CSV table of C-alpha atoms in Angstrom, one decimal:
chain,number,residue,atom,x,y,z
A,949,MET,CA,-5.6,8.4,23.3
A,950,THR,CA,-4.9,8.3,27.1
A,951,THR,CA,-7.0,6.4,29.7
A,952,LEU,CA,-8.0,9.8,31.1
A,953,THR,CA,-9.2,11.1,27.8
A,954,ILE,CA,-11.2,7.8,27.3
A,955,ALA,CA,-12.8,8.3,30.7
A,956,ILE,CA,-13.9,11.8,29.8
A,957,VAL,CA,-15.3,10.7,26.4
A,958,ILE,CA,-17.2,7.8,28.2
A,959,THR,CA,-18.6,10.1,30.7
A,960,PHE,CA,-19.8,12.5,28.1
A,961,VAL,CA,-21.3,9.6,26.0
A,962,ILE,CA,-23.1,8.3,29.1
A,963,GLY,CA,-24.5,11.7,29.8
A,964,TYR,CA,-25.6,12.2,26.2
A,965,PHE,CA,-27.3,8.8,26.2
A,966,PHE,CA,-29.4,9.7,29.3
A,967,ILE,CA,-30.2,13.1,27.6
A,968,ALA,CA,-31.4,11.2,24.5
A,969,ILE,CA,-33.8,8.9,26.5
A,970,GLU,CA,-35.1,11.6,28.8
A,971,SER,CA,-38.7,10.5,28.1
A,972,VAL,CA,-37.8,7.1,29.3
A,973,ALA,CA,-35.5,7.8,32.2
A,974,LYS,CA,-37.9,10.6,33.5
A,975,VAL,CA,-34.9,12.7,34.5
A,976,ASN,CA,-34.8,16.3,33.2
A,977,LYS,CA,-32.1,16.6,30.6
A,978,ALA,CA,-30.8,19.9,32.2
A,979,ALA,CA,-29.9,18.0,35.3
A,980,ILE,CA,-28.0,15.4,33.3
A,981,ALA,CA,-26.2,18.1,31.3
A,982,LEU,CA,-25.1,19.9,34.5
A,983,LEU,CA,-23.7,16.6,36.0
A,984,MET,CA,-22.0,15.8,32.8
A,985,PHE,CA,-20.4,19.2,32.6
A,986,VAL,CA,-19.1,19.0,36.2
A,987,ALA,CA,-17.9,15.3,35.8
A,988,CYS,CA,-16.0,16.0,32.6
A,989,TRP,CA,-14.1,18.9,34.2
A,990,THR,CA,-13.5,17.1,37.4
A,991,LEU,CA,-11.8,14.2,35.5
A,992,PHE,CA,-9.9,16.8,33.5
A,993,MET,CA,-8.4,18.1,36.8
A,994,LEU,CA,-7.0,14.8,37.7
A,995,ASP,CA,-4.0,15.4,35.2
A,996,PRO,CA,-4.4,18.9,33.5
A,997,GLY,CA,-0.8,18.8,32.7
A,998,SER,CA,-1.4,16.2,30.1
A,999,TYR,CA,-3.5,18.7,28.1
A,1000,ILE,CA,-2.0,22.0,29.1
A,1001,THR,CA,1.7,21.5,28.6
A,1002,GLY,CA,4.7,23.7,29.9
A,1003,LEU,CA,3.0,24.7,33.2
A,1004,SER,CA,3.0,23.3,36.7
A,1005,GLY,CA,1.6,24.0,40.2
A,1006,GLN,CA,-0.4,27.1,40.7
A,1007,ALA,CA,0.4,28.4,37.2
A,1008,LEU,CA,-1.3,25.3,35.7
A,1009,ILE,CA,-4.3,25.6,38.0
A,1010,ASP,CA,-4.7,29.2,36.9
A,1011,ALA,CA,-4.4,28.3,33.2
A,1012,VAL,CA,-7.3,25.8,33.7
A,1013,GLY,CA,-9.4,28.5,35.4
A,1014,THR,CA,-8.7,30.9,32.6
A,1015,ALA,CA,-9.8,28.2,30.0
A,1016,ILE,CA,-13.0,27.5,31.8
A,1017,GLU,CA,-13.7,31.2,32.1
A,1018,HIS,CA,-13.0,31.7,28.5
A,1019,HIS,CA,-15.5,28.9,27.4
A,1020,LEU,CA,-18.1,30.2,30.0
A,1021,GLY,CA,-17.8,33.7,28.6
A,1022,SER,CA,-18.4,32.3,25.1
A,1023,THR,CA,-21.3,30.2,26.3
A,1024,SER,CA,-22.9,33.1,28.2
A,1025,THR,CA,-23.3,35.1,25.1
A,1026,THR,CA,-25.6,32.5,23.7
A,1027,LEU,CA,-27.4,32.1,27.1
A,1028,PHE,CA,-28.1,35.8,27.6
A,1029,PHE,CA,-29.3,36.1,24.0
A,1030,LEU,CA,-31.8,33.3,24.6
A,1031,MET,CA,-32.9,34.7,27.9
A,1032,GLY,CA,-33.6,38.1,26.4
A,1033,ALA,CA,-35.3,36.7,23.3
A,1034,MET,CA,-37.6,34.5,25.3
A,1035,THR,CA,-38.5,37.3,27.6
A,1036,ILE,CA,-39.3,39.6,24.7
A,1037,VAL,CA,-41.6,37.0,23.1
A,1038,GLU,CA,-43.3,36.2,26.4
A,1039,ILE,CA,-44.1,40.0,26.9
A,1040,VAL,CA,-45.5,40.3,23.3
A,1041,ASP,CA,-47.6,37.0,23.6
A,1042,GLN,CA,-48.9,37.8,27.0
A,1043,ASN,CA,-50.2,41.2,25.8
A,1044,GLY,CA,-52.1,39.7,22.9
A,1045,GLY,CA,-49.5,40.6,20.3
A,1046,PHE,CA,-49.9,37.4,18.3
A,1047,ASN,CA,-53.7,37.5,18.0
A,1048,PHE,CA,-53.6,39.0,14.6
A,1049,VAL,CA,-51.7,35.8,13.4
A,1050,ARG,CA,-54.9,33.8,14.1
A,1051,ASP,CA,-57.0,36.1,12.2
A,1052,LYS,CA,-54.7,36.1,9.1
A,1053,LEU,CA,-54.7,32.3,9.0
A,1054,ARG,CA,-58.5,31.8,8.6
A,1055,SER,CA,-59.3,29.9,5.4
A,1056,LYS,CA,-62.3,28.0,3.9
A,1057,THR,CA,-60.2,25.2,2.3
A,1058,LYS,CA,-57.9,22.7,3.9
A,1059,ARG,CA,-55.1,23.3,1.3
A,1060,GLY,CA,-55.5,27.1,1.6
A,1061,LEU,CA,-54.9,26.8,5.3
A,1062,LEU,CA,-51.9,24.6,4.6
A,1063,TRP,CA,-50.1,27.1,2.5
A,1064,LYS,CA,-51.0,30.0,5.0
A,1065,ILE,CA,-49.5,27.9,7.8
A,1066,VAL,CA,-46.4,27.3,5.7
A,1067,VAL,CA,-45.8,31.0,4.9
A,1068,MET,CA,-46.7,32.3,8.5
A,1069,THR,CA,-44.7,29.6,10.3
A,1070,PHE,CA,-41.7,29.9,8.1
A,1071,PHE,CA,-41.4,33.7,8.4
A,1072,LEU,CA,-42.5,33.9,12.1
A,1073,SER,CA,-39.9,31.3,13.0
A,1074,ALA,CA,-37.2,33.4,11.3
A,1075,ILE,CA,-38.1,36.5,13.5
A,1076,LEU,CA,-38.8,34.6,16.8
A,1077,ASP,CA,-37.5,31.0,17.3
A,1078,ASN,CA,-38.8,27.7,16.2
A,1079,LEU,CA,-39.9,26.7,19.8
A,1080,THR,CA,-42.0,29.7,20.5
A,1081,THR,CA,-43.4,29.8,16.9
A,1082,SER,CA,-44.5,26.1,17.2
A,1083,ILE,CA,-46.3,26.8,20.4
A,1084,VAL,CA,-48.2,29.9,19.0
A,1085,MET,CA,-49.1,28.0,15.8
A,1086,ILE,CA,-50.4,25.0,17.6
A,1087,MET,CA,-52.5,27.2,19.9
A,1088,ILE,CA,-54.0,28.8,16.8
A,1089,LEU,CA,-54.5,25.5,14.9
A,1090,ARG,CA,-56.6,24.3,17.8
A,1091,LYS,CA,-59.0,27.0,17.2
A,1092,LEU,CA,-59.0,26.6,13.4
A,1093,VAL,CA,-58.9,22.8,12.8
A,1094,HIS,CA,-61.1,20.4,14.9
A,1095,ASN,CA,-60.5,17.2,13.0
A,1096,LYS,CA,-57.7,15.5,15.0
A,1097,LYS,CA,-56.3,13.6,11.9
A,1098,ASP,CA,-56.2,16.8,9.8
A,1099,ARG,CA,-54.6,18.8,12.8
A,1100,MET,CA,-51.9,16.2,13.1
A,1101,ILE,CA,-50.8,16.8,9.4
A,1102,TYR,CA,-50.9,20.5,10.0
A,1103,ALA,CA,-48.9,20.1,13.2
A,1104,SER,CA,-46.3,18.1,11.4
A,1105,LEU,CA,-45.9,20.8,8.8
A,1106,VAL,CA,-45.5,23.4,11.6
A,1107,ILE,CA,-42.5,21.5,12.8
A,1108,ILE,CA,-41.0,21.3,9.3
A,1109,ALA,CA,-41.7,24.9,8.5
A,1110,ALA,CA,-40.5,26.2,11.9
A,1111,ASN,CA,-37.1,24.3,11.6
A,1112,SER,CA,-36.7,25.6,8.0
A,1113,GLY,CA,-37.6,29.1,8.8
A,1114,GLY,CA,-35.1,29.1,11.7
A,1115,ALA,CA,-32.2,27.8,9.6
A,1116,PHE,CA,-31.7,30.8,7.4
A,1117,SER,CA,-32.1,33.4,10.1
A,1118,PRO,CA,-29.3,34.4,12.5
A,1119,ILE,CA,-31.9,34.6,15.3
A,1120,GLY,CA,-34.3,31.9,14.2
A,1121,ASP,CA,-32.7,28.8,15.8
A,1122,VAL,CA,-30.5,28.0,18.7
A,1123,THR,CA,-27.9,26.6,16.5
A,1124,THR,CA,-27.7,29.6,14.1
A,1125,ILE,CA,-27.6,31.9,17.1
A,1126,MET,CA,-24.6,29.9,18.4
A,1127,LEU,CA,-22.9,30.0,14.9
A,1128,TRP,CA,-23.6,33.8,14.7
A,1129,ASN,CA,-22.3,34.4,18.1
A,1130,LYS,CA,-19.2,32.5,17.3
A,1131,GLY,CA,-18.7,34.7,14.2
A,1132,VAL,CA,-18.5,31.8,11.7
A,1133,ILE,CA,-21.5,33.1,9.8
A,1134,THR,CA,-22.7,36.6,9.3
A,1135,ALA,CA,-26.4,37.8,9.2
A,1136,LEU,CA,-26.2,38.9,5.6
A,1137,GLY,CA,-24.4,35.8,4.4
A,1138,VAL,CA,-26.7,33.1,5.9
A,1139,ILE,CA,-29.9,35.0,4.9
A,1140,SER,CA,-28.8,35.6,1.3
A,1141,GLU,CA,-27.4,32.2,0.7
A,1142,VAL,CA,-29.3,29.7,2.9
A,1143,PHE,CA,-32.8,31.3,2.3
A,1144,ILE,CA,-33.6,29.6,-0.9
A,1145,PRO,CA,-32.5,26.1,0.3
A,1146,SER,CA,-34.6,26.7,3.4
A,1147,VAL,CA,-37.6,27.6,1.2
A,1148,VAL,CA,-37.1,24.5,-0.9
A,1149,SER,CA,-36.9,22.3,2.2
A,1150,VAL,CA,-40.4,23.3,3.2
A,1151,ILE,CA,-42.1,23.7,-0.2
A,1152,VAL,CA,-41.3,20.0,-1.1
A,1153,PRO,CA,-42.9,18.6,2.0
A,1154,ALA,CA,-45.9,21.0,1.7
A,1155,LEU,CA,-46.6,19.9,-1.9
A,1156,LEU,CA,-46.5,16.2,-0.7
A,1157,LEU,CA,-48.6,16.8,2.4
A,1158,GLN,CA,-51.3,18.7,0.5
A,1159,ILE,CA,-52.3,15.4,-1.1
A,1160,MET,CA,-53.5,14.2,2.3
A,1161,LEU,CA,-55.8,17.3,2.6
A,1162,LYS,CA,-58.9,17.8,0.6
A,1163,GLY,CA,-62.2,19.6,1.0
A,1164,GLN,CA,-63.4,22.4,3.2
A,1165,LEU,CA,-62.7,23.2,6.7
A,1166,GLU,CA,-65.4,22.9,9.4
A,1167,ASP,CA,-66.9,26.1,11.0
A,1168,THR,CA,-64.0,27.8,12.9
A,1169,ASP,CA,-66.0,30.3,14.8
A,1170,VAL,CA,-65.4,28.8,18.2
A,1171,LYS,CA,-64.1,30.6,21.3
A,1172,VAL,CA,-61.0,29.4,23.0
A,1173,LYS,CA,-59.6,30.3,26.4
A,1174,SER,CA,-57.4,33.2,25.1
A,1175,ASP,CA,-60.5,34.9,23.7
A,1176,TYR,CA,-61.7,35.5,27.3
A,1177,GLU,CA,-58.5,36.7,28.8
A,1178,VAL,CA,-58.6,40.3,30.0
A,1179,LEU,CA,-55.5,42.2,28.7
A,1180,ASP,CA,-54.1,45.1,30.7
A,1181,PHE,CA,-53.5,47.4,27.8
A,1182,ASN,CA,-55.6,49.0,25.1
A,1183,SER,CA,-55.4,48.3,21.4
A,1184,SER,CA,-52.8,51.0,20.6
A,1185,GLN,CA,-50.6,50.1,23.5
A,1186,ARG,CA,-50.6,46.4,22.5
A,1187,LYS,CA,-49.7,47.3,19.0
A,1188,MET,CA,-46.8,49.5,20.3
A,1189,ILE,CA,-45.6,46.5,22.4
A,1190,PHE,CA,-45.7,44.2,19.3
A,1191,ILE,CA,-43.9,46.8,17.1
A,1192,ILE,CA,-41.1,47.3,19.7
A,1193,GLY,CA,-40.8,43.5,20.4
A,1194,VAL,CA,-40.9,42.0,17.1
A,1195,GLY,CA,-39.4,45.0,15.3
A,1196,GLY,CA,-36.6,45.0,17.9
A,1197,LEU,CA,-35.7,41.4,17.2
A,1198,VAL,CA,-35.4,42.3,13.5
A,1199,PHE,CA,-33.2,45.2,14.5
A,1200,VAL,CA,-30.8,43.2,16.4
A,1201,PRO,CA,-28.6,42.1,13.4
A,1202,ILE,CA,-28.6,45.7,12.2
A,1203,PHE,CA,-27.4,46.8,15.7
A,1204,ARG,CA,-24.6,44.3,15.4
A,1205,TYR,CA,-23.6,45.6,11.9
A,1206,LEU,CA,-23.7,49.3,13.2
A,1207,THR,CA,-21.8,48.8,16.5
A,1208,ASP,CA,-19.8,45.6,16.1
A,1209,LEU,CA,-21.1,44.5,19.5
A,1210,PRO,CA,-22.1,40.9,20.2
A,1211,PRO,CA,-25.7,40.1,19.4
A,1212,PHE,CA,-26.6,39.5,23.1
A,1213,VAL,CA,-26.1,43.2,23.7
A,1214,GLY,CA,-28.6,44.2,21.0
A,1215,ILE,CA,-31.2,41.7,22.4
A,1216,LEU,CA,-30.7,43.2,26.0
A,1217,LEU,CA,-31.2,46.7,24.4
A,1218,VAL,CA,-34.6,45.7,22.9
A,1219,LEU,CA,-35.5,44.1,26.2
A,1220,GLY,CA,-34.7,47.1,28.2
A,1221,VAL,CA,-36.7,49.4,25.9
A,1222,LEU,CA,-39.7,47.1,25.9
A,1223,TRP,CA,-39.6,46.7,29.6
A,1224,THR,CA,-39.3,50.5,30.2
A,1225,THR,CA,-42.3,51.0,27.8
A,1226,THR,CA,-44.5,48.5,29.6
A,1227,GLU,CA,-43.5,50.0,33.0
A,1228,VAL,CA,-44.6,53.5,31.6
A,1229,PHE,CA,-48.0,52.0,30.5
A,1230,TYR,CA,-48.5,50.5,33.9
A,1231,ARG,CA,-47.8,53.7,35.6
A,1232,LYS,CA,-50.6,55.4,33.6
A,1233,LEU,CA,-53.0,52.6,34.8
A,1234,GLY,CA,-52.5,53.7,38.4
A,1235,SER,CA,-51.6,51.7,41.5
A,1236,GLY,CA,-55.2,50.7,42.0
A,1237,HIS,CA,-55.4,48.6,38.9
A,1238,GLU,CA,-56.1,44.9,39.7
A,1239,GLY,CA,-54.2,43.4,36.8
A,1240,MET,CA,-50.6,43.9,36.3
A,1241,GLN,CA,-50.0,40.1,36.3
A,1242,LYS,CA,-48.3,40.5,32.9
A,1243,ARG,CA,-45.6,43.0,34.2
A,1244,VAL,CA,-42.1,41.9,33.1
A,1245,THR,CA,-41.0,41.2,36.7
A,1246,ASN,CA,-43.8,38.6,36.8
A,1247,LEU,CA,-43.2,37.2,33.4
A,1248,LEU,CA,-39.6,36.6,34.1
A,1249,SER,CA,-40.6,33.7,36.3
A,1250,ARG,CA,-42.2,32.0,33.2
A,1251,ILE,CA,-38.8,31.8,31.3
A,1252,ASP,CA,-37.8,28.2,30.9
A,1253,MET,CA,-34.7,28.2,33.1
A,1254,SER,CA,-34.3,24.4,32.6
A,1255,THR,CA,-33.6,25.1,28.9
A,1256,ILE,CA,-31.0,27.7,29.8
A,1257,LEU,CA,-29.3,25.4,32.2
A,1258,PHE,CA,-29.4,22.5,29.8
A,1259,PHE,CA,-27.5,24.8,27.2
A,1260,LEU,CA,-25.0,25.8,29.9
A,1261,GLY,CA,-24.3,22.2,30.8
A,1262,ILE,CA,-24.0,20.7,27.4
A,1263,LEU,CA,-21.9,23.6,26.0
A,1264,MET,CA,-19.5,23.5,28.8
A,1265,ALA,CA,-19.2,19.7,28.6
A,1266,VAL,CA,-18.5,20.0,24.9
A,1267,ALA,CA,-15.8,22.7,25.8
A,1268,CYS,CA,-14.0,20.1,27.9
A,1269,LEU,CA,-13.9,17.7,24.8
A,1270,GLU,CA,-12.5,20.6,22.9
A,1271,GLU,CA,-9.8,21.2,25.5
A,1272,ILE,CA,-8.6,17.6,25.5
A,1273,GLY,CA,-8.3,17.5,21.7
A,1274,VAL,CA,-11.0,14.9,20.9
A,1275,LEU,CA,-13.1,17.2,18.7
A,1276,THR,CA,-10.1,18.2,16.5
A,1277,ALA,CA,-9.2,14.6,16.1
A,1278,LEU,CA,-12.8,13.7,15.2
A,1279,GLY,CA,-13.1,16.5,12.7
A,1280,LYS,CA,-10.0,15.4,10.9
A,1281,GLY,CA,-11.4,11.8,11.0
A,1282,LEU,CA,-14.5,12.8,9.2
A,1283,ASN,CA,-12.6,14.9,6.6
A,1284,VAL,CA,-10.4,11.9,5.9
A,1285,ALA,CA,-13.4,9.5,5.7
A,1286,PHE,CA,-15.2,11.7,3.2
A,1287,ASP,CA,-12.1,13.1,1.5
A,1288,GLY,CA,-13.0,16.6,2.5
A,1289,ASN,CA,-16.5,16.6,1.0
A,1290,HIS,CA,-18.2,19.1,3.2
A,1291,TYR,CA,-21.7,18.4,1.7
A,1292,ALA,CA,-21.3,14.8,2.9
A,1293,VAL,CA,-20.0,15.8,6.4
A,1294,THR,CA,-22.7,18.4,7.1
A,1295,GLY,CA,-25.3,16.1,5.5
A,1296,ILE,CA,-24.5,13.4,8.0
A,1297,ILE,CA,-24.4,15.8,10.9
A,1298,GLY,CA,-27.9,17.0,9.9
A,1299,VAL,CA,-29.2,13.3,9.9
A,1300,LEU,CA,-27.6,12.9,13.3
A,1301,SER,CA,-29.4,16.0,14.5
A,1302,SER,CA,-32.8,14.2,14.0
A,1303,ILE,CA,-31.6,11.5,16.4
A,1304,VAL,CA,-29.8,13.5,19.1
A,1305,ASP,CA,-29.9,17.2,20.2
A,1306,ASN,CA,-28.4,19.5,17.5
A,1307,VAL,CA,-27.0,22.0,20.1
A,1308,PRO,CA,-24.1,19.7,21.2
A,1309,LEU,CA,-23.6,18.7,17.6
A,1310,VAL,CA,-23.1,22.2,16.5
A,1311,ALA,CA,-21.1,23.1,19.5
A,1312,GLY,CA,-18.9,20.1,18.8
A,1313,CYS,CA,-18.4,21.1,15.2
A,1314,MET,CA,-17.4,24.5,16.4
A,1315,GLY,CA,-14.6,22.9,18.3
A,1316,MET,CA,-13.7,20.4,15.7
A,1317,TYR,CA,-13.2,22.7,12.8
A,1318,PRO,CA,-11.0,25.8,12.8
A,1319,VAL,CA,-12.0,29.0,10.9
A,1320,THR,CA,-9.8,29.5,8.0
A,1321,PRO,CA,-9.1,32.9,6.1
A,1322,THR,CA,-10.4,31.4,2.8
A,1323,GLY,CA,-12.2,28.4,1.4
A,1324,ASP,CA,-15.1,26.3,2.7
A,1325,MET,CA,-14.1,26.8,6.3
A,1326,ALA,CA,-13.8,30.6,6.2
A,1327,ILE,CA,-16.5,32.9,7.7
A,1328,ASP,CA,-19.7,32.3,5.7
A,1329,GLY,CA,-17.9,29.5,3.9
A,1330,ILE,CA,-19.8,26.5,2.6
A,1331,PHE,CA,-19.2,24.3,5.6
A,1332,TRP,CA,-20.6,26.8,8.2
A,1333,GLN,CA,-23.6,27.8,6.1
A,1334,LEU,CA,-24.4,24.1,5.4
A,1335,LEU,CA,-24.0,23.4,9.1
A,1336,ALA,CA,-26.6,26.0,9.8
A,1337,TYR,CA,-28.9,24.6,7.3
A,1338,CYS,CA,-28.4,20.8,8.1
A,1339,ALA,CA,-28.5,21.0,11.8
A,1340,GLY,CA,-31.7,23.1,11.7
A,1341,VAL,CA,-33.7,21.4,8.9
A,1342,GLY,CA,-32.4,17.9,9.7
A,1343,GLY,CA,-34.1,17.9,13.0
A,1344,SER,CA,-37.5,17.6,11.2
A,1345,MET,CA,-36.9,14.0,10.1
A,1346,LEU,CA,-37.8,12.6,13.5
A,1347,ILE,CA,-40.3,14.2,15.9
A,1348,ILE,CA,-37.8,14.1,18.7
A,1349,GLY,CA,-35.1,15.7,16.5
A,1350,SER,CA,-35.8,19.4,17.4
A,1351,ALA,CA,-37.3,21.5,20.1
A,1352,ALA,CA,-40.2,22.4,17.8
A,1353,GLY,CA,-41.0,18.6,17.3
A,1354,VAL,CA,-40.8,17.8,21.0
A,1355,VAL,CA,-43.2,20.6,22.0
A,1356,VAL,CA,-45.6,19.6,19.3
A,1357,MET,CA,-45.5,16.0,20.2
A,1358,GLY,CA,-46.4,17.0,23.7
A,1359,LEU,CA,-49.1,19.4,22.8
A,1360,GLU,CA,-50.8,17.2,20.1
A,1361,LYS,CA,-49.9,13.8,21.5
A,1362,ILE,CA,-48.4,12.8,18.2
A,1363,THR,CA,-46.6,9.4,18.5
A,1364,PHE,CA,-43.0,8.7,17.4
A,1365,GLY,CA,-44.3,6.0,15.3
A,1366,TRP,CA,-47.0,7.8,13.4
A,1367,TYR,CA,-44.6,10.7,12.6
A,1368,MET,CA,-41.9,8.3,11.3
A,1369,LYS,CA,-44.4,6.4,9.2
A,1370,HIS,CA,-46.1,9.4,7.6
A,1371,ILE,CA,-43.8,12.4,7.9
A,1372,SER,CA,-40.2,11.4,8.2
A,1373,TRP,CA,-39.7,10.5,4.5
A,1374,ILE,CA,-41.4,13.7,3.4
A,1375,ALA,CA,-39.1,15.8,5.8
A,1376,PHE,CA,-36.0,13.9,4.4
A,1377,ALA,CA,-37.1,14.6,0.8
A,1378,GLY,CA,-37.3,18.3,1.6
A,1379,TYR,CA,-33.9,18.1,3.4
A,1380,ILE,CA,-32.1,16.6,0.5
A,1381,ALA,CA,-33.8,18.9,-2.0
A,1382,GLY,CA,-32.6,21.9,0.1
A,1383,ILE,CA,-29.0,20.6,0.0
A,1384,PHE,CA,-29.2,20.1,-3.8
A,1385,SER,CA,-30.5,23.7,-4.2
A,1386,TYR,CA,-27.6,25.0,-2.1
A,1387,TRP,CA,-25.2,23.2,-4.3
A,1388,LEU,CA,-26.7,24.6,-7.5
A,1389,LEU,CA,-26.7,28.1,-5.9
A,1390,ARG,CA,-23.1,28.1,-4.8
A,1391,THR,CA,-21.8,26.2,-7.9
A,1392,PHE,CA,-23.5,28.2,-10.7
A,1393,ILE,CA,-24.9,31.3,-9.3
A,1394,LEU,CA,-23.2,32.7,-6.2
A,1395,VAL,CA,-19.8,31.3,-7.1
A,1396,THR,CA,-18.4,34.4,-5.3
A,1397,PRO,CA,-20.2,34.7,-1.9
A,1398,ILE,CA,-22.0,38.0,-1.1
């Protein structure tokens, strides 16, 4: 390994370290990721000829530009998908589309509510994403559960269910979106073969957590802020927005199957249809209407651009590591260390995803391991499906290990120590049980993948 290669790796590690301690450093991780991206590629340009051989002068510079544009194009498919999905969810949410979820969750017993939360969060996360689902569910829990201790248990289960639900869906988690966009998993393959392990990974923790919950819930007929908000559209229009938005998200994998176009094209189609529909509804209201704060042009400002820029920075920094050959060498090292046991390799990656962000971990794996025509590394092979499961579900083991955990930590003021003491071992039990169920499934039932 050359001195320049070591310098690039050290730069990446330093950037990664500051991203991991964001809450201590008080510097937004998006800023660090962008600096890391630029620093890595700037160092790369000090001697690009050591990585791109056979070229010199302007031809070498053009080759580097082509490589960056190639990686940027690949990264942009994920970014545009996320931006489109986040906007669609925001439109549906701001127009009261998720109010029905709250009504369906009402229960008299604590354990009854627990299982309703498991089912609703699990499947909602598969359709939306684990971050948005967690926010929606915590807002609903604040209305339904007033005891702080009980609500912390429910909130912890929301984290686990949201991460598990996103792991089996091609649109349920950023990492599965990345793998799906890359083409290493298919919608049908990941749903059919990772669904059961995902279910196991949430049922085991739910069974353990229900021991902590006994008795009846307090009266839940209390108004919250959202009950007083004035919505611009009538009931039938809001239902139409919900059907187009959520139904459209479900339609995206079908659109990809029918057209072979990248998933972000389908998500932009849904956004275009939903945007047009809301504009038609607003035109019927007339120009004198005093509302219209929920128009898409206004809602676009609510999209978390810092998250989008974070993904841009981290994915492009990882792309630099791929170009210098570090990821390939690391992948070979892991295979040698574990004698090609992909259950062990992905299992460790899942544990690491609870400590550090799973986005760069998955991005790194996509650069470390090549897709092969057959075997575990083929499209929908054991390695890629386990990676989708482990990177998604593994983040539940620590509260800082996933976007869902971080947002719930902030909303409910759950401490790192409390979660680690009471929940981490429960999440780990579900994680291991899910991997074991996947092994049983692929060894004895789905010997030949669907």
